[in-house]
PDB file of C-alpha atoms in Angstrom:
ATOM      1  CA  MET T   1     -37.059  -3.630  -3.400  1.00 87.00           C
ATOM      2  CA  SER T   2     -37.650   0.230  -4.020  1.00 96.00           C
ATOM      3  CA  PRO T   3     -41.843   1.195  -4.044  1.00 98.00           C
ATOM      4  CA  LYS T   4     -42.632   3.045  -7.619  1.00 98.00           C
ATOM      5  CA  VAL T   5     -43.932   6.121  -5.674  1.00 99.00           C
ATOM      6  CA  SER T   6     -42.878   8.141  -2.580  1.00 99.00           C
ATOM      7  CA  VAL T   7     -45.207  10.702  -1.126  1.00 99.00           C
ATOM      8  CA  LEU T   8     -43.704  13.022   0.880  1.00 98.00           C
ATOM      9  CA  ILE T   9     -45.390  15.045   3.364  1.00 98.00           C
ATOM     10  CA  VAL T  10     -44.180  17.586   5.201  1.00 98.00           C
ATOM     11  CA  ALA T  11     -45.642  17.696   8.596  1.00 98.00           C
ATOM     12  CA  TRP T  12     -46.130  21.089  11.408  1.00 98.00           C
ATOM     13  CA  ASN T  13     -48.343  21.063  13.950  1.00 98.00           C
ATOM     14  CA  ARG T  14     -51.267  19.277  11.476  1.00 97.00           C
ATOM     15  CA  ALA T  15     -52.935  16.388  14.562  1.00 98.00           C
ATOM     16  CA  GLN T  16     -55.927  16.780  13.859  1.00 97.00           C
ATOM     17  CA  LEU T  17     -55.938  16.675   9.751  1.00 97.00           C
ATOM     18  CA  ILE T  18     -52.314  14.502   8.974  1.00 98.00           C
ATOM     19  CA  GLY T  19     -54.059  11.246  10.003  1.00 98.00           C
ATOM     20  CA  ARG T  20     -57.076  12.216   6.779  1.00 98.00           C
ATOM     21  CA  ALA T  21     -53.850  13.225   4.817  1.00 98.00           C
ATOM     22  CA  ILE T  22     -52.203   9.660   6.370  1.00 98.00           C
ATOM     23  CA  GLU T  23     -55.812   7.497   5.401  1.00 98.00           C
ATOM     24  CA  SER T  24     -56.101   9.498   1.252  1.00 98.00           C
ATOM     25  CA  VAL T  25     -52.903   7.712   0.342  1.00 98.00           C
ATOM     26  CA  ILE T  26     -53.701   4.332   1.991  1.00 98.00           C
ATOM     27  CA  GLU T  27     -56.828   4.483   0.196  1.00 98.00           C
ATOM     28  CA  GLN T  28     -55.414   4.759  -3.561  1.00 98.00           C
ATOM     29  CA  THR T  29     -56.332   1.652  -5.463  1.00 98.00           C
ATOM     30  CA  PHE T  30     -52.454   2.417  -6.626  1.00 98.00           C
ATOM     31  CA  ARG T  31     -50.142   0.023  -3.859  1.00 98.00           C
ATOM     32  CA  ASP T  32     -46.514   0.326  -4.721  1.00 98.00           C
ATOM     33  CA  TRP T  33     -45.422   3.655  -2.456  1.00 98.00           C
ATOM     34  CA  GLU T  34     -44.159   4.747   0.047  1.00 98.00           C
ATOM     35  CA  ILE T  35     -45.105   7.333   2.648  1.00 98.00           C
ATOM     36  CA  ILE T  36     -42.273   9.892   3.887  1.00 98.00           C
ATOM     37  CA  VAL T  37     -44.087  12.382   6.490  1.00 98.00           C
ATOM     38  CA  VAL T  38     -40.755  14.507   7.572  1.00 98.00           C
ATOM     39  CA  ASP T  39     -41.925  17.045  10.829  1.00 98.00           C
ATOM     40  CA  ASP T  40     -40.861  20.212  11.460  1.00 98.00           C
ATOM     41  CA  GLY T  41     -40.703  20.668  14.696  1.00 98.00           C
ATOM     42  CA  SER T  42     -44.036  19.953  15.850  1.00 98.00           C
ATOM     43  CA  THR T  43     -44.862  20.788  19.787  1.00 98.00           C
ATOM     44  CA  ASP T  44     -48.604  19.231  19.552  1.00 98.00           C
ATOM     45  CA  ALA T  45     -49.263  15.493  19.224  1.00 98.00           C
ATOM     46  CA  THR T  46     -48.693  15.171  15.687  1.00 98.00           C
ATOM     47  CA  GLU T  47     -45.446  12.159  16.641  1.00 98.00           C
ATOM     48  CA  SER T  48     -48.291  10.658  18.455  1.00 98.00           C
ATOM     49  CA  VAL T  49     -50.517  10.772  15.808  1.00 98.00           C
ATOM     50  CA  VAL T  50     -47.866   9.730  12.751  1.00 98.00           C
ATOM     51  CA  LYS T  51     -46.222   6.919  14.753  1.00 98.00           C
ATOM     52  CA  GLU T  52     -49.974   5.489  15.541  1.00 98.00           C
ATOM     53  CA  TRP T  53     -50.858   5.072  12.054  1.00 98.00           C
ATOM     54  CA  ALA T  54     -46.825   3.924  11.500  1.00 98.00           C
ATOM     55  CA  ARG T  55     -47.433   1.129  13.454  1.00 98.00           C
ATOM     56  CA  LYS T  56     -50.403   0.119  11.315  1.00 97.00           C
ATOM     57  CA  GLU T  57     -48.568   0.590   8.101  1.00 98.00           C
ATOM     58  CA  THR T  58     -45.259  -0.307   7.577  1.00 97.00           C
ATOM     59  CA  ARG T  59     -44.994   1.490   4.501  1.00 98.00           C
ATOM     60  CA  ILE T  60     -45.278   4.971   6.646  1.00 98.00           C
ATOM     61  CA  ARG T  61     -41.375   5.937   7.818  1.00 98.00           C
ATOM     62  CA  TYR T  62     -41.414   9.208   9.857  1.00 98.00           C
ATOM     63  CA  PHE T  63     -38.650  11.697  10.877  1.00 98.00           C
ATOM     64  CA  ARG T  64     -38.912  14.361  12.887  1.00 98.00           C
ATOM     65  CA  ARG T  65     -35.811  17.286  12.972  1.00 97.00           C
ATOM     66  CA  GLU T  66     -35.736  20.501  14.763  1.00 97.00           C
ATOM     67  CA  HIS T  67     -37.970  23.690  13.889  1.00 97.00           C
ATOM     68  CA  ILE T  68     -37.069  25.584  11.066  1.00 94.00           C
ATOM     69  CA  GLY T  69     -40.142  27.053   9.490  1.00 92.00           C
ATOM     70  CA  ARG T  70     -38.770  26.801   6.250  1.00 93.00           C
ATOM     71  CA  ILE T  71     -40.650  24.366   4.112  1.00 94.00           C
ATOM     72  CA  ALA T  72     -38.776  24.070   0.683  1.00 97.00           C
ATOM     73  CA  VAL T  73     -35.402  23.242   3.778  1.00 97.00           C
ATOM     74  CA  VAL T  74     -37.804  20.421   5.106  1.00 98.00           C
ATOM     75  CA  SER T  75     -39.076  19.519   1.807  1.00 98.00           C
ATOM     76  CA  ASN T  76     -35.524  18.524   0.590  1.00 98.00           C
ATOM     77  CA  PHE T  77     -34.540  16.956   3.530  1.00 98.00           C
ATOM     78  CA  GLY T  78     -37.697  14.307   3.036  1.00 98.00           C
ATOM     79  CA  LEU T  79     -37.020  14.421  -1.018  1.00 98.00           C
ATOM     80  CA  LYS T  80     -33.515  12.929  -0.497  1.00 98.00           C
ATOM     81  CA  GLN T  81     -35.107   9.579   1.568  1.00 98.00           C
ATOM     82  CA  ALA T  82     -37.287   8.934  -0.865  1.00 98.00           C
ATOM     83  CA  ARG T  83     -36.827   6.222  -3.133  1.00 98.00           C
ATOM     84  CA  GLY T  84     -39.683   5.985  -6.206  1.00 98.00           C
ATOM     85  CA  GLU T  85     -39.587   6.108  -9.162  1.00 98.00           C
ATOM     86  CA  TYR T  86     -41.562   8.911  -8.743  1.00 98.00           C
ATOM     87  CA  ILE T  87     -42.616  11.881  -5.978  1.00 98.00           C
ATOM     88  CA  ALA T  88     -46.002  12.935  -5.165  1.00 99.00           C
ATOM     89  CA  ILE T  89     -46.594  15.945  -2.292  1.00 98.00           C
ATOM     90  CA  LEU T  90     -49.341  15.515  -0.082  1.00 98.00           C
ATOM     91  CA  ASP T  91     -49.590  19.075   2.295  1.00 98.00           C
ATOM     92  CA  ASP T  92     -50.977  18.186   6.257  1.00 98.00           C
ATOM     93  CA  ASP T  93     -53.489  19.499   5.680  1.00 97.00           C
ATOM     94  CA  ASP T  94     -55.060  19.018   2.194  1.00 98.00           C
ATOM     95  CA  SER T  95     -56.368  14.845   1.404  1.00 98.00           C
ATOM     96  CA  TRP T  96     -56.813  12.993  -1.317  1.00 98.00           C
ATOM     97  CA  ALA T  97     -60.379  13.026  -3.491  1.00 98.00           C
ATOM     98  CA  SER T  98     -59.339  10.661  -6.136  1.00 98.00           C
ATOM     99  CA  GLU T  99     -59.171   7.048  -5.013  1.00 98.00           C
ATOM    100  CA  GLU T 100     -57.393   7.318  -8.730  1.00 98.00           C
ATOM    101  CA  LYS T 101     -55.616   9.490  -8.346  1.00 99.00           C
ATOM    102  CA  LEU T 102     -52.544   7.827  -8.147  1.00 99.00           C
ATOM    103  CA  LYS T 103     -53.089   5.089 -10.543  1.00 98.00           C
ATOM    104  CA  LYS T 104     -54.621   7.396 -13.239  1.00 99.00           C
ATOM    105  CA  GLN T 105     -50.877   9.928 -12.884  1.00 99.00           C
ATOM    106  CA  VAL T 106     -47.877   6.650 -12.434  1.00 99.00           C
ATOM    107  CA  GLU T 107     -49.813   4.948 -16.383  1.00 98.00           C
ATOM    108  CA  PHE T 108     -49.897   9.106 -17.346  1.00 99.00           C
ATOM    109  CA  LEU T 109     -46.056   9.114 -16.711  1.00 99.00           C
ATOM    110  CA  ASP T 110     -45.006   5.617 -17.581  1.00 98.00           C
ATOM    111  CA  LYS T 111     -46.872   5.869 -21.601  1.00 98.00           C
ATOM    112  CA  ASN T 112     -45.427   9.562 -21.714  1.00 98.00           C
ATOM    113  CA  PRO T 113     -41.243   9.757 -20.702  1.00 98.00           C
ATOM    114  CA  GLU T 114     -41.656  13.431 -22.792  1.00 98.00           C
ATOM    115  CA  TYR T 115     -43.684  14.783 -19.361  1.00 98.00           C
ATOM    116  CA  VAL T 116     -41.672  15.346 -16.282  1.00 98.00           C
ATOM    117  CA  GLY T 117     -45.007  15.768 -14.233  1.00 98.00           C
ATOM    118  CA  CYS T 118     -48.600  15.783 -13.936  1.00 98.00           C
ATOM    119  CA  GLY T 119     -51.300  17.490 -11.876  1.00 98.00           C
ATOM    120  CA  GLY T 120     -55.327  17.842 -11.183  1.00 98.00           C
ATOM    121  CA  GLY T 121     -57.568  20.048 -10.101  1.00 98.00           C
ATOM    122  CA  PHE T 122     -58.989  21.045  -6.481  1.00 98.00           C
ATOM    123  CA  ILE T 123     -62.250  21.299  -4.909  1.00 98.00           C
ATOM    124  CA  VAL T 124     -61.842  24.244  -1.936  1.00 97.00           C
ATOM    125  CA  ILE T 125     -62.329  22.818   1.431  1.00 97.00           C
ATOM    126  CA  ASP T 126     -62.537  24.879   5.146  1.00 94.00           C
ATOM    127  CA  LYS T 127     -62.046  23.780   8.413  1.00 90.00           C
ATOM    128  CA  ASP T 128     -65.321  22.509   8.595  1.00 91.00           C
ATOM    129  CA  GLY T 129     -65.627  20.421   5.453  1.00 92.00           C
ATOM    130  CA  ARG T 130     -67.609  22.367   4.171  1.00 95.00           C
ATOM    131  CA  GLU T 131     -67.225  22.729   0.035  1.00 96.00           C
ATOM    132  CA  GLY T 132     -65.910  26.069  -1.242  1.00 93.00           C
ATOM    133  CA  GLY T 133     -65.670  25.339  -4.663  1.00 95.00           C
ATOM    134  CA  ARG T 134     -63.685  23.505  -7.539  1.00 97.00           C
ATOM    135  CA  PHE T 135     -60.943  24.886  -9.421  1.00 96.00           C
ATOM    136  CA  PHE T 136     -59.191  23.629 -12.355  1.00 97.00           C
ATOM    137  CA  LYS T 137     -55.781  24.405 -13.848  1.00 96.00           C
ATOM    138  CA  PRO T 138     -54.650  24.704 -17.439  1.00 97.00           C
ATOM    139  CA  GLU T 139     -54.453  21.486 -19.324  1.00 98.00           C
ATOM    140  CA  ARG T 140     -51.823  20.930 -22.030  1.00 98.00           C
ATOM    141  CA  ASP T 141     -48.175  22.008 -21.351  1.00 98.00           C
ATOM    142  CA  GLU T 142     -48.434  25.255 -24.465  1.00 98.00           C
ATOM    143  CA  ASP T 143     -51.154  26.353 -21.694  1.00 97.00           C
ATOM    144  CA  ILE T 144     -49.962  25.587 -18.529  1.00 98.00           C
ATOM    145  CA  LYS T 145     -46.292  27.283 -20.350  1.00 97.00           C
ATOM    146  CA  LYS T 146     -48.513  30.916 -21.006  1.00 95.00           C
ATOM    147  CA  ARG T 147     -49.411  31.049 -17.701  1.00 93.00           C
ATOM    148  CA  ALA T 148     -46.889  29.755 -15.835  1.00 96.00           C
ATOM    149  CA  LEU T 149     -45.057  33.003 -14.920  1.00 96.00           C
ATOM    150  CA  ILE T 150     -47.823  34.926 -13.672  1.00 93.00           C
ATOM    151  CA  ALA T 151     -49.065  32.062 -10.957  1.00 91.00           C
ATOM    152  CA  ASN T 152     -48.113  28.376 -10.407  1.00 95.00           C
ATOM    153  CA  PRO T 153     -49.920  26.639 -12.519  1.00 93.00           C
ATOM    154  CA  MET T 154     -49.460  23.034 -10.920  1.00 98.00           C
ATOM    155  CA  VAL T 155     -51.023  22.480  -7.709  1.00 98.00           C
ATOM    156  CA  ASN T 156     -48.853  20.581  -5.393  1.00 97.00           C
ATOM    157  CA  SER T 157     -50.791  18.901  -3.841  1.00 98.00           C
ATOM    158  CA  THR T 158     -51.705  17.066  -6.981  1.00 98.00           C
ATOM    159  CA  SER T 159     -48.721  16.557  -8.310  1.00 98.00           C
ATOM    160  CA  LEU T 160     -46.657  13.812  -8.989  1.00 99.00           C
ATOM    161  CA  PHE T 161     -42.687  14.055 -10.711  1.00 98.00           C
ATOM    162  CA  ARG T 162     -40.471  12.422 -11.634  1.00 98.00           C
ATOM    163  CA  ARG T 163     -37.400  11.903  -9.250  1.00 98.00           C
ATOM    164  CA  LYS T 164     -34.793  11.817 -11.308  1.00 98.00           C
ATOM    165  CA  THR T 165     -35.588  15.179 -12.921  1.00 98.00           C
ATOM    166  CA  ALA T 166     -35.897  16.545  -8.909  1.00 98.00           C
ATOM    167  CA  GLU T 167     -33.176  15.766  -8.518  1.00 98.00           C
ATOM    168  CA  LYS T 168     -30.708  17.197 -11.338  1.00 97.00           C
ATOM    169  CA  ILE T 169     -32.536  20.909 -10.747  1.00 97.00           C
ATOM    170  CA  GLY T 170     -31.789  20.354  -7.299  1.00 97.00           C
ATOM    171  CA  PHE T 171     -34.893  19.564  -5.472  1.00 98.00           C
ATOM    172  CA  TYR T 172     -36.568  23.097  -4.021  1.00 98.00           C
ATOM    173  CA  ASP T 173     -34.709  26.468  -4.468  1.00 97.00           C
ATOM    174  CA  GLU T 174     -33.701  27.182   0.050  1.00 97.00           C
ATOM    175  CA  THR T 175     -33.115  30.870  -0.643  1.00 94.00           C
ATOM    176  CA  LEU T 176     -36.718  31.696  -1.041  1.00 93.00           C
ATOM    177  CA  PRO T 177     -39.141  32.220   1.676  1.00 89.00           C
ATOM    178  CA  GLU T 178     -42.391  31.100   0.425  1.00 91.00           C
ATOM    179  CA  PHE T 179     -43.488  30.248  -2.817  1.00 94.00           C
ATOM    180  CA  ALA T 180     -40.695  27.981  -4.549  1.00 96.00           C
ATOM    181  CA  ASP T 181     -43.304  25.029  -5.325  1.00 97.00           C
ATOM    182  CA  TRP T 182     -44.242  27.308  -7.792  1.00 97.00           C
ATOM    183  CA  ASP T 183     -40.176  28.429  -8.368  1.00 98.00           C
ATOM    184  CA  PHE T 184     -39.636  24.134  -8.317  1.00 98.00           C
ATOM    185  CA  TRP T 185     -42.308  23.787 -11.677  1.00 98.00           C
ATOM    186  CA  LEU T 186     -41.172  26.729 -13.433  1.00 98.00           C
ATOM    187  CA  LYS T 187     -37.177  25.221 -13.407  1.00 98.00           C
ATOM    188  CA  ILE T 188     -38.829  21.415 -13.958  1.00 98.00           C
ATOM    189  CA  GLY T 189     -40.993  22.215 -16.556  1.00 98.00           C
ATOM    190  CA  LEU T 190     -38.325  24.336 -18.391  1.00 97.00           C
ATOM    191  CA  GLY T 191     -36.970  20.050 -18.743  1.00 96.00           C
ATOM    192  CA  GLY T 192     -40.233  18.449 -20.040  1.00 98.00           C
ATOM    193  CA  LYS T 193     -43.743  18.908 -20.450  1.00 98.00           C
ATOM    194  CA  LEU T 194     -46.238  19.257 -17.525  1.00 98.00           C
ATOM    195  CA  TYR T 195     -49.643  18.432 -17.430  1.00 98.00           C
ATOM    196  CA  ASN T 196     -53.099  18.469 -16.026  1.00 98.00           C
ATOM    197  CA  PHE T 197     -55.937  16.095 -15.545  1.00 98.00           C
ATOM    198  CA  GLN T 198     -59.251  17.701 -15.738  1.00 98.00           C
ATOM    199  CA  GLU T 199     -60.049  15.449 -12.500  1.00 98.00           C
ATOM    200  CA  TYR T 200     -60.423  16.674  -9.305  1.00 98.00           C
ATOM    201  CA  PHE T 201     -57.466  14.485  -7.441  1.00 98.00           C
ATOM    202  CA  VAL T 202     -57.306  16.741  -3.766  1.00 98.00           C
ATOM    203  CA  TYR T 203     -59.447  18.171  -1.459  1.00 98.00           C
ATOM    204  CA  TYR T 204     -57.823  21.289  -0.709  1.00 97.00           C
ATOM    205  CA  LEU T 205     -58.265  23.087   2.476  1.00 96.00           C
ATOM    206  CA  MET T 206     -58.411  26.756   3.053  1.00 89.00           C
ATOM    207  CA  TRP T 207     -58.295  27.828   7.010  1.00 73.00           C
ATOM    208  CA  GLY T 208     -56.646  31.289   8.595  1.00 59.00           C
ATOM    209  CA  ARG T 209     -53.569  29.497   9.839  1.00 50.00           C
ATOM    210  CA  GLY T 210     -52.259  28.232   6.396  1.00 48.00           C
ATOM    211  CA  SER T 211     -48.892  29.151   4.946  1.00 46.00           C
ATOM    212  CA  SER T 212     -50.390  30.509   2.084  1.00 49.00           C
ATOM    213  CA  PHE T 213     -51.452  33.872   4.564  1.00 47.00           C
ATOM    214  CA  ALA T 214     -49.176  33.711   7.152  1.00 49.00           C
ATOM    215  CA  LYS T 215     -46.098  34.976   5.835  1.00 62.00           C
ATOM    216  CA  GLN T 216     -47.066  37.636   2.986  1.00 67.00           C
ATOM    217  CA  LYS T 217     -44.379  39.211   3.355  1.00 71.00           C
ATOM    218  CA  GLY T 218     -42.172  36.544   2.600  1.00 75.00           C
ATOM    219  CA  THR T 219     -44.064  35.308  -0.667  1.00 80.00           C
ATOM    220  CA  ALA T 220     -43.750  39.402  -1.812  1.00 83.00           C
ATOM    221  CA  TYR T 221     -39.802  38.931  -2.158  1.00 85.00           C
ATOM    222  CA  SER T 222     -39.960  35.845  -3.145  1.00 91.00           C
ATOM    223  CA  ALA T 223     -42.615  36.669  -5.794  1.00 92.00           C
ATOM    224  CA  PHE T 224     -40.833  38.966  -7.320  1.00 90.00           C
ATOM    225  CA  LYS T 225     -37.678  37.023  -7.488  1.00 93.00           C
ATOM    226  CA  ILE T 226     -39.164  34.456  -9.108  1.00 96.00           C
ATOM    227  CA  VAL T 227     -40.557  36.377 -12.250  1.00 95.00           C
ATOM    228  CA  ARG T 228     -36.986  38.390 -12.412  1.00 94.00           C
ATOM    229  CA  ARG T 229     -35.206  34.377 -12.713  1.00 96.00           C
ATOM    230  CA  TYR T 230     -37.226  33.587 -15.171  1.00 96.00           C
ATOM    231  CA  GLY T 231     -39.019  36.651 -16.635  1.00 93.00           C
ATOM    232  CA  GLY T 232     -36.786  35.919 -20.249  1.00 92.00           C
ATOM    233  CA  LYS T 233     -38.404  32.224 -20.220  1.00 95.00           C
ATOM    234  CA  TYR T 234     -41.757  31.797 -20.027  1.00 96.00           C
ATOM    235  CA  SER T 235     -44.229  34.342 -21.345  1.00 93.00           C
ATOM    236  CA  GLY T 236     -46.213  37.003 -19.666  1.00 91.00           C
ATOM    237  CA  PHE T 237     -43.453  38.973 -18.126  1.00 90.00           C
ATOM    238  CA  GLY T 238     -45.178  42.410 -17.973  1.00 91.00           C
ATOM    239  CA  THR T 239     -48.674  40.761 -16.702  1.00 91.00           C
ATOM    240  CA  ALA T 240     -46.361  39.295 -14.052  1.00 89.00           C
ATOM    241  CA  SER T 241     -44.463  41.928 -12.706  1.00 88.00           C
ATOM    242  CA  ILE T 242     -47.562  43.989 -12.621  1.00 87.00           C
ATOM    243  CA  MET T 243     -49.308  40.897 -10.013  1.00 83.00           C
ATOM    244  CA  ALA T 244     -46.053  40.752  -8.219  1.00 81.00           C
ATOM    245  CA  TYR T 245     -46.435  44.339  -7.582  1.00 79.00           C
ATOM    246  CA  LEU T 246     -49.811  44.423  -6.224  1.00 79.00           C
ATOM    247  CA  TYR T 247     -49.255  41.465  -4.175  1.00 73.00           C
ATOM    248  CA  TYR T 248     -46.109  43.774  -2.592  1.00 72.00           C
ATOM    249  CA  ALA T 249     -48.366  46.161  -1.708  1.00 75.00           C
ATOM    250  CA  TYR T 250     -51.144  44.468  -0.091  1.00 69.00           C
ATOM    251  CA  ALA T 251     -48.643  42.930   1.808  1.00 69.00           C
ATOM    252  CA  LYS T 252     -48.709  46.219   3.512  1.00 68.00           C
ATOM    253  CA  PHE T 253     -52.200  46.318   4.212  1.00 63.00           C
ATOM    254  CA  PRO T 254     -53.409  46.133   7.687  1.00 66.00           C
ATOM    255  CA  GLU T 255     -52.823  42.721   9.653  1.00 61.00           C
ATOM    256  CA  GLY T 256     -57.007  43.031  10.523  1.00 62.00           C
ATOM    257  CA  VAL T 257     -57.089  43.577   6.648  1.00 50.00           C
ATOM    258  CA  LYS T 258     -55.941  41.345   5.256  1.00 48.00           C
ATOM    259  CA  HIS T 259     -57.191  38.524   7.651  1.00 54.00           C
ATOM    260  CA  PHE T 260     -60.638  39.610   6.115  1.00 49.00           C
ATOM    261  CA  LEU T 261     -59.675  39.873   2.913  1.00 48.00           C
ATOM    262  CA  ASN T 262     -57.686  36.811   2.522  1.00 55.00           C
ATOM    263  CA  PRO T 263     -59.929  34.197   1.981  1.00 54.00           C
ATOM    264  CA  VAL T 264     -62.548  36.404  -0.651  1.00 45.00           C
ATOM    265  CA  LEU T 265     -58.946  37.582  -2.951  1.00 46.00           C
ATOM    266  CA  SER T 266     -58.072  33.604  -2.494  1.00 53.00           C
ATOM    267  CA  ARG T 267     -61.485  32.846  -4.076  1.00 51.00           C
ATOM    268  CA  LEU T 268     -60.300  34.739  -7.294  1.00 48.00           C
ATOM    269  CA  LYS T 269     -57.266  34.393  -7.156  1.00 52.00           C
ATOM    270  CA  LYS T 270     -57.580  30.577  -7.760  1.00 50.00           C
ATOM    271  CA  THR T 271     -60.862  31.805  -9.769  1.00 52.00           C
ATOM    272  CA  ILE T 272     -58.855  33.663 -11.952  1.00 48.00           C
ATOM    273  CA  PHE T 273     -56.115  31.250 -12.411  1.00 50.00           C
ATOM    274  CA  SER T 274     -57.559  28.595 -12.761  1.00 58.00           C
ATOM    275  CA  ARG T 275     -59.444  26.930 -16.192  1.00 49.00           C
ATOM    276  CA  PHE T 276     -61.180  29.381 -18.382  1.00 40.00           C
TER     277      PHE T 276
END
């Protein structure tokens, strides 16, 4: 019998963190789930850590692939293995902050068929677990979509969405080097409503090795492409274009300068583009 929810975790060299992510799923009060871990060719102990968890929890399905380094490609492979009616995404360095997360989101989507996905708030932590801030995204569909072209309106690790709707839109765009999750939410949002719970659903790890910091030229290119792609479908094209140009200019800064500014600017961005 298929589970109600498939939880997708894409993993790469997170042996020291992925156990925390898996445990936060196991601790959910909602129990009808499976975990799909797709390992993008890790060279550390990620495989042995996940297999140890799988020996204790038979609902964990582990897939190892050769390293690709493109999260959209790896995620799409995992999504094609999913059997659940709903899909939840959890990054391998994040963990869910509420044991009621899945229960509340499943109940919401079950009762509201016009909604294609939902998310929630997030708590930023550093590698030592120290809190760096708490943030909400806009709650209502109309507010989400007013700002969706300027920045991703949904936090991927808080999200739950309908698998069949995601299949219809072709899951993630594998041509984008970065920001495939942002593109996904803009694309799926054209087919139905979105909602963000005003509750904290995830501990979001912000650290120097996070993918948000690693490939900024790729993110700049992707931002330009996404803004052009959806410019006639969402409001805020002018502001979004300016933000994309600023991102492009920032990508050209010296690496040492960016390493210093990244944490500050990331927190500033999260504050600006969260709920006022």
